[in-house]
Structures are given as C-alpha cells and as structure tokens.
XYZ file of C-alpha atoms in Angstrom:
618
model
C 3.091 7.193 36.708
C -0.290 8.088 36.370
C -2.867 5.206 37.097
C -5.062 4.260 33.867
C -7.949 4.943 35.873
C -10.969 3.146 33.761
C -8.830 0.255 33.387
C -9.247 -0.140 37.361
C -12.921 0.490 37.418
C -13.357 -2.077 34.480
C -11.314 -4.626 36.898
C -13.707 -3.652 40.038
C -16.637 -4.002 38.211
C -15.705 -7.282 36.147
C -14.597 -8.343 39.374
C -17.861 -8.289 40.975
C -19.728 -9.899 38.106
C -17.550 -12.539 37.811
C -18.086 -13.525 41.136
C -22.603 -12.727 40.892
C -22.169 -14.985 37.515
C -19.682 -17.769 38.678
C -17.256 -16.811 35.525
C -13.594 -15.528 35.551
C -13.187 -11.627 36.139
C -10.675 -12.017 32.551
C -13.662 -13.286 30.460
C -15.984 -9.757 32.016
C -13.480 -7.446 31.297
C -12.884 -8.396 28.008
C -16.526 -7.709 26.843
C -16.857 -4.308 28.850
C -17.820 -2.299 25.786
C -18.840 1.976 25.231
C -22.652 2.054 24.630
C -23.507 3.564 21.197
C -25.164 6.705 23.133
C -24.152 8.131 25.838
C -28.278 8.284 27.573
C -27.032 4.529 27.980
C -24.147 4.964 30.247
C -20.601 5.024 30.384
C -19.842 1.345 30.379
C -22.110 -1.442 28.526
C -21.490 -5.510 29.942
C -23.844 -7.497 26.891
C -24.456 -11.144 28.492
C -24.920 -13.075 25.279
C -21.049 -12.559 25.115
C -20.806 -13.957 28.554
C -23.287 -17.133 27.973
C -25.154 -16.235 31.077
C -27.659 -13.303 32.341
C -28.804 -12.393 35.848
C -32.165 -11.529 36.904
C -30.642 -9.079 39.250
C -26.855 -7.662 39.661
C -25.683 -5.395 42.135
C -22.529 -3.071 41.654
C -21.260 -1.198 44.357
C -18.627 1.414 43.300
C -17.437 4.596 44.422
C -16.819 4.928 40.903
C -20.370 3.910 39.835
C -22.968 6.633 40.402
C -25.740 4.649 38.981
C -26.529 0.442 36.332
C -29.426 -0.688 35.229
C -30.198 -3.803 33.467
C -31.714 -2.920 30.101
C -32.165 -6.040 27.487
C -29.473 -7.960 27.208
C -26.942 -5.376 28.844
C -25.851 -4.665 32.202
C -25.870 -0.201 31.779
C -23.400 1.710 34.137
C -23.140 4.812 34.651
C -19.673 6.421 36.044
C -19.424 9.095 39.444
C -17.898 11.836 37.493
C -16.458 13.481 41.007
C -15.109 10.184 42.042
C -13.460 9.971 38.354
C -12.040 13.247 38.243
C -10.852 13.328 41.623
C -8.863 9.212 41.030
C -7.898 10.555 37.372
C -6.241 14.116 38.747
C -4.216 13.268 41.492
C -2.023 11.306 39.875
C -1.626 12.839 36.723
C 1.630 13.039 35.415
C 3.340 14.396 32.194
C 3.923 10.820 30.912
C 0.270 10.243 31.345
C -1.107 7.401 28.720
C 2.422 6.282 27.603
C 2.095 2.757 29.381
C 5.105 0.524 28.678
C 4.677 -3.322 28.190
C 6.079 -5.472 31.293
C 8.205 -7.561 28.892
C 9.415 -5.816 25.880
C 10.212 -7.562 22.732
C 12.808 -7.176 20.181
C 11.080 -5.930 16.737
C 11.997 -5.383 13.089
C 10.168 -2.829 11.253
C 10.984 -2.895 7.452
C 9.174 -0.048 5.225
C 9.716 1.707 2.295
C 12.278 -0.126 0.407
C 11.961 1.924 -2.980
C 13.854 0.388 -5.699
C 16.993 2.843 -5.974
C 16.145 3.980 -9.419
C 13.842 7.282 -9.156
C 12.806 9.697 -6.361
C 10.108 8.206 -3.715
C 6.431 9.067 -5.226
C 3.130 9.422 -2.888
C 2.758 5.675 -3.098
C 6.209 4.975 -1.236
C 5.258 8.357 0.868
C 2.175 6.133 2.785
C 4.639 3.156 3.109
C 7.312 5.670 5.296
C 4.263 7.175 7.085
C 2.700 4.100 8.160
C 6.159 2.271 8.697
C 7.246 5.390 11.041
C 4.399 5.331 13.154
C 4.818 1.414 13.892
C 8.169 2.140 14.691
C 7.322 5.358 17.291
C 4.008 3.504 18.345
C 5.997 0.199 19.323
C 8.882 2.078 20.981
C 6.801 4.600 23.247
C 5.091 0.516 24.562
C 8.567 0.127 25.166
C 9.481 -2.130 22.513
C 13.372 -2.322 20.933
C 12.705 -1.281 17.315
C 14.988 -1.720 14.144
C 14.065 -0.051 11.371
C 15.183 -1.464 8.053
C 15.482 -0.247 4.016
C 16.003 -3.450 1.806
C 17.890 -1.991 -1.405
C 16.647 -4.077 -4.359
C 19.905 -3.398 -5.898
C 20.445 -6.442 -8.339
C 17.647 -6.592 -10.411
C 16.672 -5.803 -14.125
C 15.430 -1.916 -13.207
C 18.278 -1.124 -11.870
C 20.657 -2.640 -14.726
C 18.403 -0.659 -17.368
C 19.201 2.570 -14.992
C 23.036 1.366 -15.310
C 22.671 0.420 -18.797
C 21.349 4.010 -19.916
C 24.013 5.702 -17.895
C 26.987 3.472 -19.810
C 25.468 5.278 -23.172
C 25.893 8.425 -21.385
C 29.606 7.675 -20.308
C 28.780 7.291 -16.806
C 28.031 11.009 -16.265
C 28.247 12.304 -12.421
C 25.125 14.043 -11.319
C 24.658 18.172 -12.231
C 25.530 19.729 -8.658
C 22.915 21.652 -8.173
C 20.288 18.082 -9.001
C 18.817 16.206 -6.334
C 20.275 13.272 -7.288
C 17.394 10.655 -6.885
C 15.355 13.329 -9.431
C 18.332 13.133 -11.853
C 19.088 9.159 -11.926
C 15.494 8.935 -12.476
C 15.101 10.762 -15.686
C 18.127 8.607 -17.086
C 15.820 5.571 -16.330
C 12.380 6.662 -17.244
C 14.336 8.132 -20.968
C 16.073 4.820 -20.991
C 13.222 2.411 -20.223
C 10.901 4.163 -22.258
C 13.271 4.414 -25.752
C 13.644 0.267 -25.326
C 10.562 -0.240 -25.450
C 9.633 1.482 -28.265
C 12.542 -0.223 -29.876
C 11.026 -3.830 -28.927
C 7.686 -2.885 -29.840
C 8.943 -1.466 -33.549
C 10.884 -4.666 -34.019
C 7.679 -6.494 -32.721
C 5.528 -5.009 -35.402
C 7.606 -6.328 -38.172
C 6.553 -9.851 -37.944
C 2.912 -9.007 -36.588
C -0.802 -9.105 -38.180
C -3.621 -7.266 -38.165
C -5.390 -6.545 -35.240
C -1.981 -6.937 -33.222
C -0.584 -5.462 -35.487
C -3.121 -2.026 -34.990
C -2.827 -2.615 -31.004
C 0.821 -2.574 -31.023
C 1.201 0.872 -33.033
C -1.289 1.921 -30.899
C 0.640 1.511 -27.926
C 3.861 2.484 -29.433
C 2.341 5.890 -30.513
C 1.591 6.351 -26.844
C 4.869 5.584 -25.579
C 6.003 7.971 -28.539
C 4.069 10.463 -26.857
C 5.286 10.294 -23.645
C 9.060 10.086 -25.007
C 8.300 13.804 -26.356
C 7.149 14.911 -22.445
C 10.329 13.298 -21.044
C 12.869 14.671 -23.652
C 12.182 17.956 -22.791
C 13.433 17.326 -19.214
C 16.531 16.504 -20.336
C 16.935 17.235 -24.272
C 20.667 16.060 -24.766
C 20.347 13.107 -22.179
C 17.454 11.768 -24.545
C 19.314 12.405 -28.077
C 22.136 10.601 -27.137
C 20.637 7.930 -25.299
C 18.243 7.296 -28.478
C 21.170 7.333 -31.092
C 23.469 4.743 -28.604
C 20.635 2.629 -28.284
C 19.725 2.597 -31.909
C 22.752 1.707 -32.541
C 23.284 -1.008 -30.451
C 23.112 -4.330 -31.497
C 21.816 -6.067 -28.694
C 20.681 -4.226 -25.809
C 19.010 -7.056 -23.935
C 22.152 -8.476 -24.035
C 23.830 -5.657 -22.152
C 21.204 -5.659 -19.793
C 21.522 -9.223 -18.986
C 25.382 -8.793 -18.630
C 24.785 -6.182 -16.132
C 22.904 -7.956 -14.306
C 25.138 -11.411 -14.359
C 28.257 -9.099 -13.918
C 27.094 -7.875 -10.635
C 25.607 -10.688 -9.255
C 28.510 -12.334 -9.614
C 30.354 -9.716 -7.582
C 32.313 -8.167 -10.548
C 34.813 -5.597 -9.023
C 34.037 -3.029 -11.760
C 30.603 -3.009 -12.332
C 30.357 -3.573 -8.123
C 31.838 -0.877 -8.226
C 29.741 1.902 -10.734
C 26.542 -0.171 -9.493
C 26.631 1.330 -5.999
C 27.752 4.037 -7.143
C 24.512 5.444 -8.750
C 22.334 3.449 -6.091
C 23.772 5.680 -3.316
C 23.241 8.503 -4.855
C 19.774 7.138 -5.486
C 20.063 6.810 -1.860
C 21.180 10.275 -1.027
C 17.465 11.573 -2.189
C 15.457 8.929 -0.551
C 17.294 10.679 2.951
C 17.159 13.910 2.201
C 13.346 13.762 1.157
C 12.162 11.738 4.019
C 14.835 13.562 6.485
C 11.533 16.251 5.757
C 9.405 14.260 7.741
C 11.933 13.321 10.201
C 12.060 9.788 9.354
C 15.402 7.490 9.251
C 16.326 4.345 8.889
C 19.067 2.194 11.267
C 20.053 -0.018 8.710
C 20.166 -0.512 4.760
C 20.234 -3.734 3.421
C 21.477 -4.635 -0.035
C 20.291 -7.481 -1.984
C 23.491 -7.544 -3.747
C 25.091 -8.296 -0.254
C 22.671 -11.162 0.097
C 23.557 -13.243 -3.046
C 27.448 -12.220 -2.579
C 27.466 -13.751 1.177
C 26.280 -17.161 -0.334
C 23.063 -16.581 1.784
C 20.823 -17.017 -1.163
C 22.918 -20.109 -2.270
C 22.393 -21.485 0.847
C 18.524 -20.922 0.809
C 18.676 -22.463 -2.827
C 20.361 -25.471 -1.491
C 17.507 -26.088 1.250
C 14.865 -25.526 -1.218
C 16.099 -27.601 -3.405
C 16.754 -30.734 -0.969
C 13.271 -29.970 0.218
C 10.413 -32.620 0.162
C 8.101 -29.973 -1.088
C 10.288 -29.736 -4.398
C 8.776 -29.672 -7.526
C 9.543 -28.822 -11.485
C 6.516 -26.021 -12.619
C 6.988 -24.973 -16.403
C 10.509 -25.902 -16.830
C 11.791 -24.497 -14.182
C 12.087 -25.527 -10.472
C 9.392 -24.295 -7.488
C 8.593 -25.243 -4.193
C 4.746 -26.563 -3.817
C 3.309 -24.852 -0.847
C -0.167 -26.014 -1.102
C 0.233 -29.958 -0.401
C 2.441 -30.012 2.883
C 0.712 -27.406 5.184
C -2.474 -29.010 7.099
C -5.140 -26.556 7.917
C -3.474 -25.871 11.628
C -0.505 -24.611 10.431
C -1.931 -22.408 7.608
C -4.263 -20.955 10.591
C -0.716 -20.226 12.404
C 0.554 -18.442 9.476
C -2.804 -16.511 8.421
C -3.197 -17.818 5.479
C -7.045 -17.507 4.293
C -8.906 -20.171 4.623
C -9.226 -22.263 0.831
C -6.811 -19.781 -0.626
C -4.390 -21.999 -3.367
C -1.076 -21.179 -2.874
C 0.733 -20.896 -5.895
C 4.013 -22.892 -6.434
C 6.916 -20.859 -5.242
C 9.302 -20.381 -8.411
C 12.824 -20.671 -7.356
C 14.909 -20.517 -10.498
C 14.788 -18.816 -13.780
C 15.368 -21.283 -16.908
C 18.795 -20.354 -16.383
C 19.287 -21.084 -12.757
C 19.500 -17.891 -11.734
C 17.548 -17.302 -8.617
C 14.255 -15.136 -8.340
C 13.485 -12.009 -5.764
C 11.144 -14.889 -3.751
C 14.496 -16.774 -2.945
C 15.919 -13.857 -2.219
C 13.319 -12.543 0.559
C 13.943 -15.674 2.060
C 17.363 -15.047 2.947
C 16.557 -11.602 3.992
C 13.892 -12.446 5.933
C 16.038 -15.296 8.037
C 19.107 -12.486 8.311
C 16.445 -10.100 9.653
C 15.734 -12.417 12.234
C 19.408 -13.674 13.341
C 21.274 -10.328 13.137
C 18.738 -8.735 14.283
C 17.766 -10.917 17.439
C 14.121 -10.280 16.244
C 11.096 -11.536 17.722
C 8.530 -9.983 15.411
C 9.332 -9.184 12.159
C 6.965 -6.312 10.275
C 7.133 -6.101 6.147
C 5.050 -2.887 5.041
C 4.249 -3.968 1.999
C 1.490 -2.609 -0.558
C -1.329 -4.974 -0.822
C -0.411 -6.481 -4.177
C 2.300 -8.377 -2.105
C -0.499 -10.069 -0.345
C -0.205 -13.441 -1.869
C 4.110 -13.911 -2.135
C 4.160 -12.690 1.254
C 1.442 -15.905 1.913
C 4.296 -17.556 0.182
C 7.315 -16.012 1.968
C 5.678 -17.525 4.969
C 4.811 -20.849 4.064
C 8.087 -21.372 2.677
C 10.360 -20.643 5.451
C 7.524 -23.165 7.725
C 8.689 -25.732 4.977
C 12.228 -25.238 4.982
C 12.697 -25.466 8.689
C 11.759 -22.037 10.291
C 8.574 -22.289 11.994
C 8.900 -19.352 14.214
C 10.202 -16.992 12.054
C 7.239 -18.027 9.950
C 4.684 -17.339 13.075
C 6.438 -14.637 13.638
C 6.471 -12.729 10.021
C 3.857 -9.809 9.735
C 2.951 -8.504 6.652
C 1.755 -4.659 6.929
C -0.534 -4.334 3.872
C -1.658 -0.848 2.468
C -3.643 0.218 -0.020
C -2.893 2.810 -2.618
C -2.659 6.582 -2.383
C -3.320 8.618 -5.379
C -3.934 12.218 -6.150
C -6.879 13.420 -7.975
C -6.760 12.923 -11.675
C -3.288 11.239 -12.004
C -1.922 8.134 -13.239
C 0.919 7.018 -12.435
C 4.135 4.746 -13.561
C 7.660 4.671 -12.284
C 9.061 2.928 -15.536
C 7.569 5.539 -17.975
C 8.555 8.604 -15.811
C 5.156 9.547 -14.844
C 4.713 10.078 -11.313
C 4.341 12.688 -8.333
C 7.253 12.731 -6.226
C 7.161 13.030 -2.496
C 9.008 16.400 -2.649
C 6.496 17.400 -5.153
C 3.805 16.272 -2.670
C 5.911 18.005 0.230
C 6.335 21.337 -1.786
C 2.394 21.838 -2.763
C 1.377 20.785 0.847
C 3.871 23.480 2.237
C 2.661 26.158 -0.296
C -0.669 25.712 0.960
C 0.526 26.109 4.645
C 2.446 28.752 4.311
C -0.390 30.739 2.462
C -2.977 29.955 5.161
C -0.024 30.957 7.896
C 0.947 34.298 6.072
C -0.977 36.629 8.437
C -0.106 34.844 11.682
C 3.573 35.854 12.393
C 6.521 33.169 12.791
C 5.282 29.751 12.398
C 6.721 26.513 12.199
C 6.069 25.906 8.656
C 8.009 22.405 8.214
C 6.429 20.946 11.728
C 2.609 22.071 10.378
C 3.429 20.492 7.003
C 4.664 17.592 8.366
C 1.431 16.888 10.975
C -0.682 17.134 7.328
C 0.405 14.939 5.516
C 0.859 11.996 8.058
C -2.240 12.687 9.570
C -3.963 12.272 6.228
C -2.077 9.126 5.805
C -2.410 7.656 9.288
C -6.098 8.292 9.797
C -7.668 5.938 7.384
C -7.356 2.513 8.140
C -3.991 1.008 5.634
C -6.380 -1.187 3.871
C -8.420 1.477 2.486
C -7.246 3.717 -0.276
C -6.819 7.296 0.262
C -7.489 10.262 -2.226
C -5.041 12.882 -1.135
C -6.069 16.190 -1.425
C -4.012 19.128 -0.284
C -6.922 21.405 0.670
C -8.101 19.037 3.013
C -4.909 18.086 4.602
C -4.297 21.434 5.391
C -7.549 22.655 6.665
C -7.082 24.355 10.456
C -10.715 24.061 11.017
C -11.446 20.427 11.141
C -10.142 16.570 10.691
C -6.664 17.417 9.957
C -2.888 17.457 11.955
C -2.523 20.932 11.956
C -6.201 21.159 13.525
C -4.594 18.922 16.371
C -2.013 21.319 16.664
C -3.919 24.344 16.652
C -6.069 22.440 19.108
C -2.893 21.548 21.485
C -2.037 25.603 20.876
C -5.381 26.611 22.307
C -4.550 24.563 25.039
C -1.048 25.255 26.412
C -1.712 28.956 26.133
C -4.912 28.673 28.502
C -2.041 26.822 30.797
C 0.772 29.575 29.810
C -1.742 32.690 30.961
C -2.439 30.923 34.378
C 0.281 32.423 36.715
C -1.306 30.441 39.753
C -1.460 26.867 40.675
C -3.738 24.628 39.361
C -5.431 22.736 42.664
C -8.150 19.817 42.947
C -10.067 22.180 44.859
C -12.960 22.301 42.398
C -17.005 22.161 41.709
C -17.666 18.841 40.824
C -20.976 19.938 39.424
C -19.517 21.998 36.519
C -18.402 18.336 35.326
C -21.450 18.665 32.998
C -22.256 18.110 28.709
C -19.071 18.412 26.856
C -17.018 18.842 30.355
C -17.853 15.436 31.322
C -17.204 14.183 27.938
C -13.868 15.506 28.148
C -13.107 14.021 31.480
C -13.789 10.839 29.772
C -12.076 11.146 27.136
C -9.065 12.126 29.344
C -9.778 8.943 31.074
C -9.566 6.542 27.881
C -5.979 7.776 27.110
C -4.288 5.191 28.077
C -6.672 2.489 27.115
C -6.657 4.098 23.441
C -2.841 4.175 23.501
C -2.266 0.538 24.066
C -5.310 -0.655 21.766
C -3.376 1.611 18.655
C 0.001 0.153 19.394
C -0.900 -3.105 20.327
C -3.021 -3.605 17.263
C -0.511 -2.066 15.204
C -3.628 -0.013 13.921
C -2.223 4.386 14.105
C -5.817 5.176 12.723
C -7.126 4.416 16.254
C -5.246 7.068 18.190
C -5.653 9.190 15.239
C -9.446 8.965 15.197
C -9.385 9.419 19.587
C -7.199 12.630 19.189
C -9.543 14.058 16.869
C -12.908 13.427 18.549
C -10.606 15.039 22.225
C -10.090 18.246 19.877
C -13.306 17.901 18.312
C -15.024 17.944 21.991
C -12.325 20.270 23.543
C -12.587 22.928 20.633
C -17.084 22.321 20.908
C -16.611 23.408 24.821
C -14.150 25.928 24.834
C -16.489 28.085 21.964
C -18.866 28.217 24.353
C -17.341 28.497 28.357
C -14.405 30.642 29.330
C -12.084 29.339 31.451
C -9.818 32.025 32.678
C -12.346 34.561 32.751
C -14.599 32.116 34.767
C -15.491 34.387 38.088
C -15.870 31.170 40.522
C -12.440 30.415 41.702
C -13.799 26.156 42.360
C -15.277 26.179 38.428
C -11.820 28.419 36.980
C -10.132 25.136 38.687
C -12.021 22.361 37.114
C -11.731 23.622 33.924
C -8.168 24.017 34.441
C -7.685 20.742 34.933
C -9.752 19.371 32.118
C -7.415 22.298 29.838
C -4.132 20.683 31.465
C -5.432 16.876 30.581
C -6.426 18.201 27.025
C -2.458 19.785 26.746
C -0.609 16.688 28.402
C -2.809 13.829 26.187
C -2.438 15.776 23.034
C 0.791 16.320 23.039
C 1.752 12.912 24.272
C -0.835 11.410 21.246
C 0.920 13.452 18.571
C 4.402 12.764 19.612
C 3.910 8.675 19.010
C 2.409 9.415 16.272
C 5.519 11.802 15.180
C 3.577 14.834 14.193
C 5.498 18.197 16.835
C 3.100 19.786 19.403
C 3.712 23.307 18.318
C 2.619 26.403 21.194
C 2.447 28.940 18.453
C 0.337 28.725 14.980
C-alpha cells in the first residue's frame, strides 16, 4: 500500500522538535497545522500550543527544502522533488483508503420514516448522511450494520389503519407506488378528523377561541379540497364513514391496544399496509443505491416482553419518580458532573424527567428506544452505536443516554452517538406529513434528473441515474449536518462548479488524459515543472490519506467533500492553462502524467466512500 507520505514527514519533523524542546514527538505532531497562505510554507508548528519556544531550531530533512521561525511559529517549507519522488513510487490504486489496525463492530441506524407516507427531502438528508457513515466507516475497515427502526405501533400508523378499515381494507391500485398511495389514505384521513374535533371543539368555545379555531378549521378545509382531488372517491367515503362514526378516537385507541397486544388479526392487516409502506421506502432509496441489513419493528419490541422488561427496571429504579400523574424517571439528580461529561451532555443543561407511562400504563416511544437501543447493542455485538436523528431529538436522545447510565448500562450509554442534522427544505415550501403536504424524495429525484438529462442532451450516452445520484448527495454531504441546507436543483446540477457531477466531470477529464497515453508513465521527470498550481496539486495528492481518515474518523463527510472539490477546483485551474499530452518535453509530458494519474486514482477513490460512481464518460 501506498505510504501516507506527509504523515511521515510530520513524524520526522515532530520528531526532531520534540527532542530540541524536551517534549514528546505525540504532543508536536498533533499541533502541526497548514498555514493560512501558502508564502508561509507548507507546514506551520505554533509554540503557544506547545508551552515552550526556541530561540533557534534546526530541521534537517530531505523532505524540508527550507523553516524559518516567524512569531510564534516554526514555518517549513516542503522539497517538492523529494515529495514527488517518496509520494510516486509507491503509489498504488488503493492509495488513501487506510484501514484502522483494530476494527470495531458499529451500528449505523438512519432514516427510520414512520411507515405511513413516501420518504420527503427531510428523510432524503437522513439516508444521505446515514449512507456515507456507513461507506466512510467500512472503507477504515470498520464492520457496519445498518439498521431501519419501523415505528410500527403508534397512533399515526393506527389513523393510517383506521382510514383504510372505512375503505374496506382496499389493496393498493397496481400500477401505485405503494408508499404514494397509503399516504394519501392517511393525509385524507388525518386531515377529515381533525376538522371533525375542531367543529365539535367550536361548539362549546368563546370568542376569540372561538374566531381562532374557525380560522384554523377553514384552513384545514382548504387543504381537504387540494387532497380530495388526488383521490376523489377515497375522500367521499372516508368523510361520510367518519361522520358517521360515533367514536373515532375510540377506534383509534383500539387499534392501537389491539396490536400492541399482539392481536392475530389486526397483527395481521397492520403489517400488512406497513410493508407495503415499506416496499416504497426500497424502491425510492434503491435510486441512490442505498439498503438497509436489517428492519426493526417496534411492534416486535413490546411483543418480545423487551419493553416490559425495561419497564420493570425503570420502575425498581432509585431514580423513580411520579411527574403529573404519571410515572418518570428523574435524570437530573443522580448523574454527577463526570458522568454527564462521559455522556455529552451540555454543561447546566436540565434534563427533563423521563416519562415512562401514559395515565393508562401504557408505555411511551422513550421506553421503547430503550429496549431498542440495548437489542442494538446485544444482537448486534456493537461497539458504537450511531442514531441519525434530526436535531429536534437533541434533548430525548440526552435522555436515552442518561437513562440506560441509570438503569445499569454504562457502556452502551458511552457508547451511544447521536448524529444530529438540521433541516433541508426547498425554496418556498412548507411542509407537513400529517396534512399531506410535502415533497417526496422521488419528486426530488425526478426534477433533479430532468435537469440532468436536459444539460446531458447534446453529449451522447450518459449515465443519467449515476450523475443524478452524485447531485443530490453531494449537495447533502457538503455542508456540515448541523447547518440547514436550501436545496436548489440548479445548483446541484451545475457541471461547472461546487457540485458531484463537477467531480465527475473532473474525474472524466482525468482518466481520459490516462486513456489517450498508450506509453508508460515513468518517474523519469523535471522536477522543476513542479511549479504554481502543479505543486499545489502534488500536495493535495499528498493530503489524501490524511483527509480520508480525519472525514471518517470524525464522522464529519463534509471534510472529504470540501478536499475533493478544492483537488478539482486546482486540477480543472491547471489543466485550462498547460497541456499535458501535447507537452513537447518528454521529462515535463511525465510529471504531469503523474500528477493526472494521482488526480484519477484520489478522485475516484474519494467519490466511491462517499458513494457517488466515478463515471469515464459525461
């Protein structure tokens, strides 16, 4: 395998000025930073992070051409030759793609859509981000098991089950993607209850409530108009059945009581309709290649006696406590400052009690993610367990955490990551699940893939899925999760600048420079062509591997994202300008060769952890 080249000069040089400043070689090479510019050097060593500075420091190097001290910082500046020559005689197609010496055993949970309507563009950043932890982790050479927890038992899914018993338990149209289908049953549903609460509401309210309830009903009135016409018999019937019914809470509740209890019948139609729900989630994200290993049903959970179990504990627990009626776990009083520093939890942030039971003993979804989370661990042999989670989750998974440190899991606790993301939205929409407004991700797919195939339409056969594909995770991957992202389909699919298919039209340019070259590329070259955006390249090249292990290591995608596109960037800035083929001097043709065949291999190494194709035609 290659050798990660600047990781060996950063070991020489920390080496030496450990030994000039009396400190361990560990503490230098941690601090070795990039100066801001490069007139500064290659390699920057600030001594306020190391406690001491020297009056004078000598580095000798055959990979140091030149360090000066200037401030606080100890300047280097690399031998490009010496570089170039270390970096290209031992470069290998695997080159970067450094594997951990001892590999751990991690679950990656993500998406986990309630099973009631087609994925949107918020559950699309989820998969995206989820699926490059997953290919990040096991390129390091981590096991990964990817899990999809089916909230299966809860009230959205009974109204979804409710609606359908008005229909008579209809099977879906053939031609219907069946997520699409299930979820205009709900939204109609959902959305004719609660105009049905909120007219029975405004019988016994007054004025001003009375005007901000018929305000809102007239809304919801609305929107009942724009989902009828989906679906015009659906809605009629559904409206005149639950007119007519008596007590629809009531049914709702039953539902839900029916199945948690494991009733055969309603077991039975339950998962019915939540596979099919199912059946779209796979076929939409089979787009963008991603998969799952296991599904995991909440319904299984309860029916197993695990949540039982976890009830029991809680409730023997010395952290017991009754909050409003009902019982909770108080997470606040028995976790000293150490152990909330071991679990993350913020500094002076109150934990709020952990409700266990509704008034009617039933137990909540936080009861629930306990037992998950501990059969996650166990049947999965899991040392690291990763929830991507939306950032409104922040605070119960703070309380998923502290509770299983309470009830005897300290480890798993440690051990628990929650992936927060912020939101993704699309220009000018709003959107809500429960009132049918929202942008699927095969919408999202579909107008991304128009817009590729009408910038492609002149170029011949292209791999339309593969470009559409690198666009949209590249537009989700290269801001930072905790950030929210405008998507805009323009910009995702703009083959200029900042966007996947750039990188592949980037990796293109390169493996056809490769693909003309009938010859053989030798290290016979003219180390003085390694000059402006040459040199950059070259290092560049060199911080591969480096960037590679920071990204997956971190568990940060943006990083390798953001190092791919300043290699194209720099690449795409040179090769406007120089020929390489064409180049007359046989020595210069060859080190420009070699900077085209590090370009090709790191490219198409970066975009395959990062699950976006490295296409050699666009």
């Amino acid at each position: 395998m290659a050798v990660d080249i600047l990781a060996k000069i950063k070991q020489e040089i920390s080496y030496q000025v450990g030994q000039e400043l009396g400190i361990g070689q560990d503490l230098v090479y941690k601090v070795i930073e990039y100066p801001p510019r490069e007139e500064m050097g290659d390699l920057a060593i600030p001594f306020p992070a190391l406690g001491k500075k020297p009056q004078n420091l000598e580095v000798k190097s055959r990979f140091v051409k030149s360090h000066s001290l200037s401030g606080p910082f100890l300047n280097l500046k690399l031998d490009e030759a010496q570089l170039f020559k270390e970096l290209f005689s031992s470069l290998d197609q695997d080159y970067g793609i450094e594997r951990v010496e001892k590999p751990r055993r991690i679950v990656v949970e993500h998406t986990s859509a309630n099973p009631i309507h087609p994925l949107h563009i918020g559950h699309l950043r989820n998969s995206v981000i989820g699926d490059a932890l997953v290919r990040l982790s096991k390129a390091r050479g981590h096991e990964v098991i990817t899990r999809f927890y089916v909230n299966d038992s809860g009230r959205q899914v009974a109204i979804l089950i409710y609606g359908l018993s008005k229909l008579g338990y209809p099977e879906p149209p053939k031609e219907a993607k069946k997520d699409l289908w299930a979820g205009t049953v709900y939204a109609m549903t959902n959305i004719i209850l609660e105009i049905r609460a909120l007219t029975d509401e405004l019988k016994t309210v007054q004025d001003a409530e009375y005007r901000e309830k018929v305000t809102k009903r007239d809304e919801l009135v609305g929107l009942a108009s724009e989902i009828r016409s989906r679906n015009q018999e659906y809605f009629d019937r559904l409206a005149e059945a639950i007119r007519d019914d008596p007590d629809p809470e009531g049914k709702i509740a039953d539902i839900i009581r029916k199945y948690e209890a494991g009733d055969p019948q309603i077991k039975e139609i339950v998962r019915k309709y939540v596979n099919y729900v199912l059946d779209g989630f796979r076929e939409s994200l089979s787009k963008l290649n991603i998969t799952f290993d296991e599904f995991d049903y909440e319904s299984d959970l309860l029916w197993s006696g695990e949540v039982k179990s976890v009830l029991r504990s809680a409730l023997s627990s010395r952290a017991r406590i009754e909050h409003k009626g009902t019982e909770a776990l108080d997470l606040d009083k028995y976790l000293d400052d150490e152990v909330r520093k071991e679990l993350r939890i913020p500094a002076g942030l109150e934990i709020p009690p952990l409700v266990l039971t509704r008034s009617d003993g039933t137990t909540l979804y936080t009861v629930r993610d306990i037992a998950y989370t501990i059969k996650k661990f166990l049947t999965s042999k899991a040392d690291q367990v990763i929830n991507v989670i939306a950032e409104q989750q922040t605070v119960p998974q703070i309380q998923l955490r502290a509770a299983l440190y309470l009830l005897g899991y300290p480890e798993m606790a440690k051990n628990l990551v929650h992936y927060s993301y912020s939101m993704v939205t699309l220009p000018g929409m709003t959107m809500s699940g429960r009132l049918g407004r929202y942008v699927s991700l095969d919408e999202v797919y579909e107008k991304v893939k128009q817009a590729v195939e009408e910038k492609t339409k002149d170029r011949g056969q292209v791999n339309i899925p593969e470009i559409v594909n690198s666009a949209i995770r590249y537009a989700l991957l290269s801001v930072s999760a905790d950030k929210p992202i405008t998507f805009n389909v323009g910009k995702v699919t703009n083959f200029e600048q900042n966007s996947g298919p750039y990188l592949q039209y980037t990796y293109v340019r390169a493996y056809n420079i490769l693909s003309k070259f009938t010859g053989e590329i030798s290290l016979d070259v003219d180390y003085g062509d390694l000059a402006g955006e040459k040199r950059r390249l070259l290092l560049a090249i060199a911080k591969f591997p480096e960037t590679f292990k920071n990204s997956a290591d971190s568990l940060e995608p943006e990083v390798l994202v953001s190092y791919l596109r300043y290699l194209a960037d720099t690449f795409n800035a040179w090769y406007d300008k120089e020929r390489v083929l064409q180049e007359q001097d046989e020595k210069k043709r060859m080190t420009r060769l070699n900077l085209v065949k590090g370009v090709e291999i790191v490219m198409r190494n970066g975009l395959r952890v990062l699950g976006i194709s490295s296409l050699t035609k666009m």
